Amino acid sequence: MTGADIAVRMLERYGVRHIFGLPGDTSMALYDAFRRASSPEHIVTRDERSSAYMADAYAKVTGRPGVCEGPSGGGALYIIPGVAEADGSRVPLVCLTTDTPLTSDDRGSLTSLDQTGLFRPVTRFTARVLMPEKIPETLRRAFRHATAERQGASHVALPEDVLSRELDGHAAQQDLYAEAHHWAFPAHRGTPPATDLEQAVELLQNASRPVIFCGGGLHMSAAWDELRRFAEMTSLPVATTLNGKGAIDELGPLALGVVGGNGGKAASNEAVQAADLVLVIGSRLNSTSTAGGSIFGDNVRLIQVDLDPAQIGNNFPVELGLAGDARAVLAAFISLVEERSRRSGGSRGSRGNAESHRPWAGKCRTAVEEEVQSYGHYLAADGVPFTPHRVIRALEKALPADSVLVCDAGTPTPYVAAFYRPASAGRLFVAGRAHGSLGYAVPAAIGAKVGAPDRPVVALFGDGSFAMACGEMETISRRQLPVVLLSFRNGCFSWIKCLQQIYYGERYFGVDFGSDVDYCEVARAYGIRAIRPASGPELEEELARAAAADRPTFIEATVQCMTRATPPVSAWQRDAALAPEDRRRKSY
């Protein structure tokens, strides 16, 4: 048994079903072990960055750590963006990189670099294994750190000679065990003290204008049912961050949709600003989620729930902090409200003050619906180039309720956030929000489809970001993954062009492609069916057909540049109305 065999068997012990990566010179022993093993299934990618993006999305839709691997040197360097994305989004990911032999240390050998120094700023744990006997315990640490309270990315460097060294099989078997509670995440569903939970329910019951504010941590906890039950029994309106989109059915009477700087509707943001108490669940309250810190009113009180105690009160002062798992905390809230109802015989006010909250929730929901209707012209426009709003409306009409939208930064994001309203709850929206990297959606859609093969998966991207990842169409074609690739083609880096329009006097530079590349023909060259719809109804028809197909489809929607009508980015909408000399770019 070799060190590589030990590594692969440890992955199997952890229930790893898929691993994404590609080989290099230092990977030979590891790949030989993959060939000998029946599990995990290895998926060859076309770029190390893509490997990590696939693992990131895979983790998001499965609730299990995503695993990727890459070779030394350039491979380790290339895989960093995806690892940083997962760690920044608190997504459990384990990255393995092979390394140059220990015997070549300090000799300037080809592809040699300090991998642990490289990965330390973008992981929760990084280690280089110096002997094969240490592989099992090092991988246990990697999975432990990835799935613990401070979830994120782990990294293990495996030198080539450590992987190829032979060990006594019987002795090695003794240490081949996994810690079962770190197979999935969160590994521990902690709950705060009972007195704190009771205080939180009391605060919510006595508030006049309470709002629930859900971030991506709600998805990481898979607390969708608990959120729905608690919101319904208390009549509390629910807003989400961009990462929290899908936490609740957005067509329901309590849904306010996305809030914040990127895709937050004015009515949704105003509801949160008017709240006297906000229950924050699984959000770090960063600049985007809080519209540059302006989302809360001056006298608001916050209750913040987070698995990581260090995040509580980090960006805003809190009335009450609850360090615990979102699902466990919401389940405790439900039990407390039900117990109060039993004790009082079901009298008014016993069920979380639902009756008094209902008019407030209805007022907020009505304002949101009226704002959506005010965009009716954009949502219904059928001419080409399409408005981005119309493409989103086509998605909403054509896709099954359990579809997963995988979104690149840039053009699609604010429109999906504001106008795509899922009719169910769950991990329905996947995006690289920690760093907003372009080139995320196509590889991430592969990871999402591998992790959720029975659900339609749609990648949304602009032509700028597509060019950064189009090589992964070969992976899609080779594996015949029935994903839908939807391009918002506008011939430019539209997000950046919008910044230049609003804040730099329309002095455009470096944003227009001026290219006539036929991306439909590019897709066909990869063996992928491609279509360019000429009307809104045709777009809806093709999306529905593609979502039901058993093979991949590329759909190019020619869209207007974002400069034609200011998108739902709160700072831009605010500043576009000012005289140019009064515009001062601030955080979203």
XYZ file of C-alpha atoms in Angstrom:
588
model
C 0.000 0.000 0.000
C 1.368 3.415 -0.973
C 0.864 6.809 0.586
C -1.382 7.628 -2.365
C -3.541 4.577 -1.632
C -3.899 5.777 1.945
C -5.002 9.235 0.792
C -7.616 7.831 -1.585
C -8.931 5.369 1.011
C -9.268 8.162 3.546
C -11.391 10.108 1.075
C -13.534 7.020 0.658
C -13.856 6.694 4.446
C -15.162 10.261 4.551
C -17.892 9.411 2.092
C -16.373 11.499 -0.688
C -18.191 10.485 -3.872
C -16.597 12.894 -6.350
C -13.306 14.747 -6.625
C -12.506 17.385 -9.236
C -9.022 17.936 -10.631
C -6.416 17.449 -13.313
C -2.952 15.848 -13.332
C 0.613 17.116 -13.388
C 4.051 15.543 -13.138
C 3.837 15.210 -9.356
C 0.365 13.615 -9.500
C 1.308 10.247 -10.983
C 1.234 8.164 -7.797
C -2.055 9.756 -6.728
C -3.662 9.119 -10.101
C -2.474 5.532 -10.069
C -4.250 5.141 -6.733
C -7.414 6.733 -8.140
C -7.275 4.222 -10.999
C -7.081 1.308 -8.553
C -9.913 2.549 -6.326
C -13.635 2.203 -6.930
C -14.400 5.449 -5.091
C -14.377 8.438 -5.200
C -15.179 9.133 -8.837
C -12.539 11.420 -10.299
C -13.739 14.124 -12.694
C -11.050 15.571 -14.947
C -11.378 19.323 -15.476
C -9.668 21.691 -17.902
C -8.357 24.241 -15.399
C -7.407 24.044 -11.712
C -9.437 27.130 -10.889
C -12.463 25.375 -12.347
C -11.766 22.326 -10.168
C -12.142 24.397 -7.019
C -15.231 26.220 -8.300
C -16.820 22.846 -9.066
C -16.060 21.633 -5.548
C -17.459 24.851 -4.068
C -20.802 24.510 -5.868
C -20.896 20.761 -5.193
C -20.645 21.448 -1.462
C -23.410 24.039 -1.625
C -25.956 21.698 -3.210
C -25.020 18.490 -1.341
C -24.265 19.623 2.198
C -21.010 17.645 2.075
C -17.481 19.050 1.782
C -16.383 19.605 -1.797
C -13.030 18.047 -2.674
C -10.630 19.130 -5.414
C -7.030 18.385 -6.302
C -4.254 19.810 -8.439
C -0.556 19.427 -9.174
C 2.408 21.389 -7.860
C 3.702 24.707 -9.155
C 1.295 26.373 -11.553
C -1.443 23.950 -10.550
C -1.259 25.036 -6.916
C -1.229 28.675 -8.011
C -4.162 28.278 -10.393
C -6.383 26.525 -7.855
C -6.092 29.361 -5.322
C -9.005 31.543 -6.590
C -11.552 28.787 -6.063
C -10.148 27.866 -2.661
C -10.238 31.522 -1.621
C -13.838 31.782 -2.831
C -14.934 28.788 -0.760
C -13.104 29.965 2.338
C -14.419 33.505 2.006
C -17.967 32.169 1.668
C -17.506 29.710 4.552
C -18.064 26.740 2.258
C -16.466 23.469 3.457
C -13.870 22.466 0.880
C -10.819 20.192 1.052
C -8.091 20.893 -1.491
C -5.285 18.401 -2.104
C -2.221 19.451 -4.062
C 0.651 17.195 -4.945
C 4.101 18.620 -4.324
C 7.686 18.180 -5.384
C 9.616 15.427 -3.546
C 10.948 16.155 -0.075
C 14.392 15.253 -1.371
C 14.285 18.231 -3.744
C 13.555 20.837 -1.064
C 15.756 23.951 -1.237
C 17.231 22.883 -4.565
C 15.190 25.161 -6.804
C 13.473 22.275 -8.556
C 10.857 22.853 -11.219
C 7.358 23.608 -9.779
C 8.720 23.866 -6.234
C 7.166 26.544 -4.021
C 6.051 27.073 -0.429
C 2.534 25.670 -0.699
C 1.546 26.065 2.940
C 2.683 29.691 2.857
C 0.690 30.167 -0.330
C -2.534 28.672 1.047
C -2.383 29.990 4.609
C -4.206 33.300 3.940
C -7.103 31.596 2.121
C -7.757 28.504 4.265
C -8.719 27.510 7.799
C -6.047 24.811 7.782
C -3.030 23.995 5.630
C -0.354 21.352 6.107
C 2.382 19.572 4.187
C 2.645 15.876 4.928
C 6.218 14.713 5.558
C 5.633 10.969 5.864
C 2.879 8.676 4.556
C 1.993 7.507 8.070
C 0.783 11.062 8.775
C -1.671 11.205 5.863
C -4.718 9.878 7.787
C -4.437 12.217 10.755
C -3.683 15.198 8.508
C -6.769 14.532 6.400
C -8.856 14.167 9.555
C -7.669 17.604 10.618
C -8.498 18.971 7.171
C -12.092 17.699 7.271
C -12.456 18.761 10.898
C -11.434 22.349 10.178
C -13.539 22.518 7.001
C -16.769 21.522 8.747
C -16.332 23.003 12.243
C -17.911 26.229 13.511
C -15.608 28.412 11.390
C -16.410 26.507 8.201
C -14.243 27.028 5.152
C -11.427 25.600 3.080
C -8.648 23.235 4.135
C -5.516 22.372 2.188
C -3.121 19.427 2.301
C 0.114 19.284 0.293
C 1.242 15.760 -0.591
C 4.876 15.476 -1.791
C 5.460 13.071 -4.641
C 7.830 10.792 -2.703
C 5.438 10.646 0.272
C 2.684 9.472 -2.066
C 4.816 6.829 -3.782
C 6.377 5.336 -0.644
C 5.269 1.796 0.222
C 3.952 0.962 3.686
C 3.028 -2.206 5.507
C -0.625 -2.662 4.615
C -1.716 -4.127 7.963
C -0.130 -1.340 9.993
C -1.545 1.345 7.724
C -5.088 -0.040 8.020
C -5.119 0.668 11.752
C -5.276 4.417 11.187
C -7.695 4.427 8.244
C -10.749 5.819 9.989
C -12.870 8.932 9.553
C -14.752 11.046 12.069
C -18.314 10.443 10.935
C -19.725 13.784 12.120
C -17.330 15.589 9.754
C -18.714 13.842 6.645
C -21.243 16.649 6.241
C -21.774 20.133 7.604
C -22.342 21.695 9.963
C -20.485 19.084 11.995
C -21.966 20.344 15.258
C -25.419 21.906 15.620
C -24.871 23.912 18.765
C -27.622 25.853 20.518
C -27.350 28.933 22.733
C -28.433 28.924 26.392
C -32.166 28.504 26.971
C -32.420 31.888 28.697
C -31.019 33.625 25.608
C -33.455 31.797 23.339
C -36.357 32.821 25.562
C -35.164 36.427 25.566
C -35.001 36.412 21.761
C -38.575 35.146 21.437
C -39.717 37.753 23.953
C -38.030 40.539 21.989
C -39.584 39.356 18.724
C -43.024 39.020 20.268
C -42.955 42.547 21.676
C -41.528 44.251 18.583
C -43.815 46.412 16.466
C -42.021 46.064 13.126
C -39.801 42.968 13.233
C -38.035 41.501 10.196
C -36.075 38.275 9.681
C -32.856 38.841 7.723
C -31.362 35.611 6.313
C -27.899 35.101 4.864
C -26.106 32.145 3.332
C -25.716 30.500 6.729
C -29.401 29.553 6.551
C -28.585 27.398 3.504
C -25.461 25.917 5.091
C -27.687 24.757 7.938
C -30.461 23.534 5.590
C -32.958 25.320 7.842
C -35.580 26.088 5.189
C -38.480 24.220 6.814
C -37.751 25.661 10.244
C -37.602 29.194 8.836
C -40.925 28.768 7.040
C -42.658 27.350 10.120
C -41.338 30.041 12.443
C -42.120 32.890 10.046
C -45.644 31.598 9.435
C -46.475 31.077 13.107
C -45.259 34.589 13.988
C -46.174 36.459 10.753
C -42.662 37.870 10.482
C -41.608 39.156 7.037
C -38.426 37.558 5.686
C -35.700 39.335 3.726
C -32.586 37.620 2.404
C -29.128 38.620 1.358
C -27.964 37.686 -2.122
C -26.335 34.556 -0.681
C -29.491 33.816 1.274
C -31.742 33.902 -1.801
C -34.021 30.864 -1.748
C -34.277 30.780 2.042
C -38.036 31.152 1.629
C -40.585 30.895 -1.176
C -40.416 34.385 -2.719
C -44.001 34.244 -3.973
C -45.357 33.777 -0.458
C -47.012 36.535 1.605
C -44.062 36.963 3.990
C -41.255 37.210 1.424
C -39.502 40.542 0.920
C -36.917 39.174 -1.503
C -33.266 40.166 -1.618
C -32.061 43.239 0.263
C -28.765 45.081 0.191
C -26.698 46.875 -2.388
C -26.697 44.355 -5.235
C -30.192 43.414 -6.376
C -32.062 44.694 -3.355
C -35.316 46.383 -4.356
C -35.977 49.792 -2.818
C -39.142 48.549 -1.084
C -37.300 45.571 0.398
C -34.489 47.760 1.711
C -36.982 50.272 3.079
C -38.802 47.536 5.006
C -35.591 46.590 6.782
C -34.754 50.265 7.381
C -38.165 50.761 8.994
C -37.866 47.708 11.264
C -37.495 48.223 14.996
C -36.079 44.710 15.497
C -34.167 42.544 13.021
C -33.427 38.857 13.542
C -30.226 38.235 11.551
C -29.629 34.570 10.712
C -26.373 33.399 9.153
C -25.147 36.677 7.693
C -21.914 38.497 8.407
C -23.638 41.755 7.455
C -20.984 42.820 4.982
C -21.073 45.933 2.831
C -23.079 44.352 0.002
C -25.702 42.785 2.273
C -26.204 46.030 4.158
C -25.984 48.460 1.203
C -22.763 49.955 2.468
C -23.958 49.917 6.070
C -27.155 51.871 5.402
C -29.695 49.029 5.606
C -30.670 49.432 9.281
C -32.507 52.315 10.916
C -30.866 54.422 13.619
C -32.803 52.901 16.521
C -32.983 49.295 15.356
C -32.188 46.432 17.698
C -30.454 43.359 16.287
C -30.586 39.720 17.312
C -27.755 37.955 15.487
C -27.587 34.172 15.053
C -24.335 32.720 13.746
C -22.474 29.432 14.024
C -19.232 31.380 14.434
C -19.303 33.443 17.665
C -16.625 35.771 16.273
C -19.075 37.087 13.668
C -21.663 38.216 16.202
C -21.473 41.972 16.633
C -18.479 42.199 14.323
C -20.020 44.772 11.970
C -23.027 46.104 13.900
C -23.812 46.269 17.624
C -26.336 43.665 18.732
C -28.998 43.579 21.408
C -28.592 39.820 21.701
C -26.120 37.395 20.167
C -26.962 33.721 19.709
C -23.977 31.526 18.868
C -25.457 28.413 17.327
C -26.705 26.577 14.283
C -29.541 28.256 12.385
C -31.702 25.144 12.192
C -31.236 24.337 15.870
C -31.989 27.917 16.928
C -35.124 28.173 14.772
C -36.336 24.787 16.018
C -35.898 26.052 19.570
C -37.832 29.229 18.719
C -40.683 27.118 17.328
C -40.795 25.006 20.484
C -40.829 28.085 22.694
C -43.662 29.735 20.754
C -45.674 26.498 20.807
C -45.072 26.114 24.545
C -46.266 29.658 25.169
C -49.379 28.892 23.159
C -50.088 25.761 25.203
C -49.581 27.567 28.502
C -51.940 30.374 27.539
C -54.553 28.162 25.946
C -53.888 29.559 22.461
C -54.893 33.100 23.380
C -54.094 36.046 21.157
C -50.420 36.999 21.378
C -49.328 33.572 22.515
C -48.132 32.482 19.081
C -45.345 35.003 18.665
C -47.778 37.960 18.452
C -48.708 36.867 14.923
C -51.943 38.859 14.765
C -50.275 42.168 15.539
C -47.425 41.496 13.092
C -49.667 40.534 10.177
C -50.583 44.092 9.057
C -46.911 45.092 9.120
C -45.916 42.063 7.047
C -48.746 42.726 4.599
C -47.731 46.362 4.173
C -44.135 45.360 3.418
C -45.180 42.681 0.944
C -47.567 45.018 -0.875
C -44.815 47.597 -1.340
C -42.493 44.956 -2.788
C -45.152 43.736 -5.232
C -45.926 47.273 -6.360
C -42.256 47.896 -7.068
C -41.965 44.715 -9.140
C -45.012 45.802 -11.142
C -43.385 49.180 -11.784
C -40.771 47.330 -13.851
C -43.507 45.799 -16.016
C -42.262 47.400 -19.245
C -38.794 45.894 -18.817
C -40.131 42.509 -17.720
C -42.486 42.213 -20.694
C -40.292 43.664 -23.468
C -39.949 41.038 -26.206
C -37.648 42.736 -28.677
C -34.004 41.832 -29.286
C -31.747 42.889 -27.696
C -33.649 41.725 -24.629
C -33.729 43.675 -21.421
C -31.964 41.636 -18.719
C -35.246 41.816 -16.792
C -37.031 39.960 -19.618
C -34.489 37.142 -19.581
C -35.040 36.693 -15.852
C -38.810 36.656 -16.322
C -38.351 33.942 -18.975
C -36.358 31.878 -16.487
C -39.056 32.307 -13.858
C -41.754 31.172 -16.284
C -39.860 28.291 -17.887
C -37.965 26.543 -15.104
C -39.202 23.940 -12.614
C -39.394 25.146 -9.022
C -36.398 23.103 -7.872
C -34.004 24.450 -10.520
C -30.554 25.634 -9.439
C -29.371 28.939 -10.904
C -25.582 29.279 -10.909
C -24.713 32.907 -11.427
C -21.565 34.757 -12.403
C -20.760 38.170 -11.020
C -21.616 40.997 -13.381
C -24.659 41.407 -15.588
C -26.932 38.559 -14.399
C -26.536 39.043 -10.650
C -28.608 42.128 -9.750
C -31.445 41.088 -12.061
C -31.607 37.537 -10.689
C -31.554 38.946 -7.168
C -34.359 41.413 -7.799
C -36.631 39.683 -10.297
C -36.210 35.899 -10.126
C -38.725 34.743 -7.538
C -38.456 31.038 -6.738
C -41.722 29.379 -5.773
C -40.008 27.043 -3.321
C -37.230 27.188 -0.745
C -33.811 25.579 -0.840
C -30.379 25.987 -2.341
C -31.763 27.436 -5.576
C -29.139 30.110 -6.157
C -25.378 29.519 -6.272
C -22.840 32.285 -6.831
C -19.268 33.176 -5.977
C -20.019 36.042 -3.645
C -16.871 36.220 -1.508
C -14.729 37.664 -4.293
C -17.111 38.084 -7.232
C -14.786 36.279 -9.624
C -15.744 36.100 -13.270
C -15.555 32.664 -14.842
C -17.328 30.987 -11.911
C -20.709 30.009 -13.347
C -19.771 27.440 -16.006
C -17.512 25.243 -13.824
C -19.738 25.756 -10.789
C -22.712 24.528 -12.820
C -20.769 21.321 -13.468
C -20.211 20.862 -9.735
C -23.857 21.606 -8.990
C -25.097 19.134 -11.613
C -22.761 16.380 -10.420
C -23.971 16.983 -6.866
C -27.669 17.305 -7.767
C -28.129 15.222 -10.937
C -31.936 15.141 -10.687
C -32.375 18.919 -10.603
C -32.207 21.304 -13.584
C -29.051 23.421 -13.398
C -28.700 26.687 -15.319
C -25.465 28.682 -15.574
C -25.934 32.431 -16.084
C -23.032 34.549 -17.334
C -22.075 37.467 -19.515
C -19.894 37.022 -22.561
C -17.008 38.617 -20.645
C -16.969 35.948 -17.962
C -17.844 33.145 -20.382
C -14.585 33.661 -22.259
C -12.729 32.965 -19.006
C -14.264 29.508 -18.583
C -15.489 28.289 -21.958
C -12.895 25.494 -21.992
C -15.034 23.664 -19.455
C -17.585 23.091 -22.204
C -15.308 20.197 -23.123
C -15.884 18.745 -19.638
C -19.635 19.232 -20.045
C -19.602 17.602 -23.478
C -17.318 14.733 -22.474
C -19.555 13.815 -19.559
C -22.766 14.777 -21.395
C -23.977 16.751 -18.412
C -27.449 18.152 -19.185
C -26.771 21.664 -17.934
C -28.226 24.819 -19.470
C -25.666 27.488 -20.373
C -27.383 30.875 -20.663
C -25.262 33.728 -21.996
C -26.263 37.360 -21.432
C -24.413 38.666 -24.462
C -23.858 42.413 -24.561
C -20.360 42.705 -26.043
C -18.738 44.328 -23.023
C -17.826 44.114 -19.363
C -21.200 45.616 -18.568
C -20.782 46.024 -14.795
C -17.536 47.953 -15.217
C -18.987 49.978 -18.074
C -21.842 51.021 -15.804
C -19.334 52.250 -13.217
C -17.591 54.289 -15.908
C -20.930 55.702 -17.022
C -22.067 56.834 -13.584
C -18.816 57.842 -11.906
C -16.380 58.604 -14.722
C -18.394 60.769 -17.079
C -18.973 57.991 -19.641
C -15.229 57.835 -20.338
C -15.260 54.211 -21.440
C -11.989 52.332 -21.643
C -11.128 48.635 -21.716
C -14.732 47.473 -21.509
C -15.991 46.988 -25.074
C -14.988 43.851 -26.953
C -15.838 44.872 -30.511
C -15.773 41.173 -31.304
C -17.969 39.174 -33.636
C -17.092 35.764 -32.186
C -19.994 33.389 -32.765
C -20.281 31.678 -29.389
C -23.079 29.447 -30.614
C -20.646 28.006 -33.146
C -18.057 27.647 -30.387
C -20.565 25.625 -28.366
C -21.423 23.478 -31.378
C -17.726 22.801 -31.918
C -17.746 21.259 -28.447
C -20.714 19.104 -29.433
C -23.265 21.159 -27.509
C -26.635 22.157 -28.953
C -26.779 25.949 -29.333
C -29.612 28.380 -30.013
C -30.011 32.167 -30.252
C -33.691 33.022 -29.537
C -35.260 35.866 -31.497
C -38.183 36.639 -29.177
C -39.295 36.377 -25.564
C -41.683 33.464 -26.172
C -38.978 31.588 -28.079
C -36.559 32.184 -25.200
C -39.075 30.749 -22.729
C -39.720 27.766 -24.977
C -36.022 27.015 -25.417
C -35.310 27.344 -21.701
C -38.094 24.903 -20.841
C -36.870 22.492 -23.507
C -33.260 22.735 -22.336
C -34.168 22.244 -18.669
C -35.956 18.992 -19.555
C -33.296 17.720 -21.974
C -30.879 14.871 -21.361
C -27.978 16.720 -22.982
C -26.365 20.147 -22.567
C -27.714 23.262 -24.270
C -26.120 26.662 -24.909
C -28.573 29.571 -25.213
C -27.329 32.998 -26.221
C -29.635 35.846 -25.249
C -28.517 39.099 -26.802
C -29.207 41.692 -24.106
C -28.980 45.428 -23.656
C -25.969 46.806 -21.842
C -26.651 47.771 -18.238
C -25.937 51.388 -19.202
C -29.287 51.551 -21.034
C -31.212 51.551 -17.736
C -29.604 51.673 -14.307
C -29.774 48.165 -12.810
C -31.074 47.405 -9.298
C -27.842 48.353 -7.545
C -28.863 50.732 -4.778
C -25.809 53.007 -4.847
C -26.016 53.385 -8.630
C -29.715 54.176 -8.569
C -29.100 56.758 -5.862
C -26.123 58.386 -7.575
C -27.411 58.281 -11.160
C -30.083 60.763 -10.085
C -27.450 63.258 -8.891
C -25.519 65.794 -10.900
C -22.243 64.222 -12.098
C -20.135 66.459 -9.854
C -22.075 65.263 -6.785
C -21.523 61.554 -7.383
C -19.115 59.885 -4.979
C -18.629 56.179 -5.388
C -19.231 54.266 -2.178
C -19.466 50.599 -1.305
C -22.481 48.688 -2.589
